[in-house]
């Protein structure tokens, strides 16, 4: 069974940093792209970033470029999202997901809530 | 950026009746490889989104055949042939031709 479990969310002040983690199991992590998607009540679902199997290619939505960094550790079956210079509009539930690339984002975690507020 | 627009934003359906959701993209989703990357998701209350349809019309593993997808270019449709109570939730389209962009969602409820 494919499982993705996010952690690291919480309350952070504007301008602060947070690192999200995602533990994957039930599939060959090193053979798959993985992705972060966030969800806010106001803007709905927004793809944030994804990363290739070996970490050599990474892509980001424009609104987080230069502030967020996606990374992975295939030895630990783990995905990360380092979020710096956080803004109130980054407040969202962040989902980790397996990205089957042209076959879509096919398995999702349960999400972790990030709240950016003073 | 490709903008995805869904209509309607909400839908109330009698069990056993059909339902249809439209998704339009701001530019063609035909990829340079000749394929079209359009997906449909259902998010039930309190759950993560689940993949229903990939590549416009292919049903994901375990998805009932009452769900079908169609379309090309910029216009796409998700159809539920006979709505059941378990189909309640918010449906999203997503394009995968140029990165990923989601539609704003269509809330489906039972009458």
PDB file of C-alpha atoms in Angstrom, chain A residues 40-106:
ATOM      1  CA  UNK A  40      -6.036  27.066   0.855  1.00  0.00           C
ATOM      2  CA  UNK A  41      -9.704  27.881   1.378  1.00  0.00           C
ATOM      3  CA  UNK A  42      -9.399  30.899  -0.866  1.00  0.00           C
ATOM      4  CA  UNK A  43      -7.244  29.628  -3.733  1.00  0.00           C
ATOM      5  CA  UNK A  44      -8.009  25.931  -3.734  1.00  0.00           C
ATOM      6  CA  UNK A  45      -5.333  23.492  -4.861  1.00  0.00           C
ATOM      7  CA  UNK A  46      -1.981  24.830  -6.015  1.00  0.00           C
ATOM      8  CA  UNK A  47       0.953  22.756  -7.235  1.00  0.00           C
ATOM      9  CA  UNK A  48       4.084  23.998  -5.450  1.00  0.00           C
ATOM     10  CA  UNK A  49       7.097  22.003  -6.637  1.00  0.00           C
ATOM     11  CA  UNK A  50       8.279  18.640  -7.867  1.00  0.00           C
ATOM     12  CA  UNK A  51      11.567  16.790  -8.090  1.00  0.00           C
ATOM     13  CA  UNK A  52      12.945  14.125 -10.386  1.00  0.00           C
ATOM     14  CA  UNK A  53      13.940  10.642  -9.245  1.00  0.00           C
ATOM     15  CA  UNK A  54      17.614  11.459  -8.696  1.00  0.00           C
ATOM     16  CA  UNK A  55      17.030  15.064  -7.627  1.00  0.00           C
ATOM     17  CA  UNK A  56      18.685  16.482 -10.741  1.00  0.00           C
ATOM     18  CA  UNK A  57      15.588  18.359 -11.932  1.00  0.00           C
ATOM     19  CA  UNK A  58      13.362  20.533  -9.763  1.00  0.00           C
ATOM     20  CA  UNK A  59      10.463  22.769 -10.741  1.00  0.00           C
ATOM     21  CA  UNK A  60       8.572  25.403  -8.766  1.00  0.00           C
ATOM     22  CA  UNK A  61       5.471  27.537  -9.090  1.00  0.00           C
ATOM     23  CA  UNK A  62       6.469  31.170  -9.641  1.00  0.00           C
ATOM     24  CA  UNK A  63       5.092  32.346  -6.296  1.00  0.00           C
ATOM     25  CA  UNK A  64       7.630  30.296  -4.299  1.00  0.00           C
ATOM     26  CA  UNK A  65      10.722  30.508  -6.519  1.00  0.00           C
ATOM     27  CA  UNK A  66      13.723  31.746  -4.565  1.00  0.00           C
ATOM     28  CA  UNK A  67      12.000  31.088  -1.210  1.00  0.00           C
ATOM     29  CA  UNK A  68      11.202  27.353  -1.198  1.00  0.00           C
ATOM     30  CA  UNK A  69      13.574  24.465  -1.901  1.00  0.00           C
ATOM     31  CA  UNK A  70      12.465  20.917  -2.629  1.00  0.00           C
ATOM     32  CA  UNK A  71      14.869  18.065  -1.920  1.00  0.00           C
ATOM     33  CA  UNK A  72      14.850  14.325  -1.368  1.00  0.00           C
ATOM     34  CA  UNK A  73      16.860  11.574   0.315  1.00  0.00           C
ATOM     35  CA  UNK A  74      16.306   8.312  -1.535  1.00  0.00           C
ATOM     36  CA  UNK A  75      18.218   6.347   1.113  1.00  0.00           C
ATOM     37  CA  UNK A  76      15.613   7.468   3.656  1.00  0.00           C
ATOM     38  CA  UNK A  77      12.611   7.380   1.292  1.00  0.00           C
ATOM     39  CA  UNK A  78      11.985  10.981   2.262  1.00  0.00           C
ATOM     40  CA  UNK A  79      10.931  14.216   0.598  1.00  0.00           C
ATOM     41  CA  UNK A  80      11.494  17.689   2.021  1.00  0.00           C
ATOM     42  CA  UNK A  81      10.342  21.251   1.497  1.00  0.00           C
ATOM     43  CA  UNK A  82      12.443  24.029   2.996  1.00  0.00           C
ATOM     44  CA  UNK A  83      10.311  27.154   3.201  1.00  0.00           C
ATOM     45  CA  UNK A  84      12.000  30.492   3.873  1.00  0.00           C
ATOM     46  CA  UNK A  85      10.743  34.083   3.939  1.00  0.00           C
ATOM     47  CA  UNK A  86       7.256  32.818   4.647  1.00  0.00           C
ATOM     48  CA  UNK A  87       4.285  35.065   3.937  1.00  0.00           C
ATOM     49  CA  UNK A  88       0.691  34.969   5.226  1.00  0.00           C
ATOM     50  CA  UNK A  89      -0.421  33.829   1.774  1.00  0.00           C
ATOM     51  CA  UNK A  90       1.677  30.666   2.211  1.00  0.00           C
ATOM     52  CA  UNK A  91      -0.799  29.537   4.861  1.00  0.00           C
ATOM     53  CA  UNK A  92      -2.209  26.232   3.619  1.00  0.00           C
ATOM     54  CA  UNK A  93      -2.393  22.503   4.047  1.00  0.00           C
ATOM     55  CA  UNK A  94       0.670  21.084   2.313  1.00  0.00           C
ATOM     56  CA  UNK A  95       0.352  17.667   0.673  1.00  0.00           C
ATOM     57  CA  UNK A  96       3.175  15.385  -0.322  1.00  0.00           C
ATOM     58  CA  UNK A  97       2.322  13.202  -3.304  1.00  0.00           C
ATOM     59  CA  UNK A  98       3.745  10.726  -5.747  1.00  0.00           C
ATOM     60  CA  UNK A  99       4.005  12.335  -9.144  1.00  0.00           C
ATOM     61  CA  UNK A 100       3.582   9.839 -11.961  1.00  0.00           C
ATOM     62  CA  UNK A 101       4.517  12.733 -14.226  1.00  0.00           C
ATOM     63  CA  UNK A 102       2.428  12.378 -17.364  1.00  0.00           C
ATOM     64  CA  UNK A 103       0.146   9.918 -15.570  1.00  0.00           C
ATOM     65  CA  UNK A 104      -0.726  12.547 -12.991  1.00  0.00           C
ATOM     66  CA  UNK A 105      -0.314  12.952  -9.252  1.00  0.00           C
ATOM     67  CA  UNK A 106      -1.618   9.570  -8.222  1.00  0.00           C
TER      68      UNK A 106
END
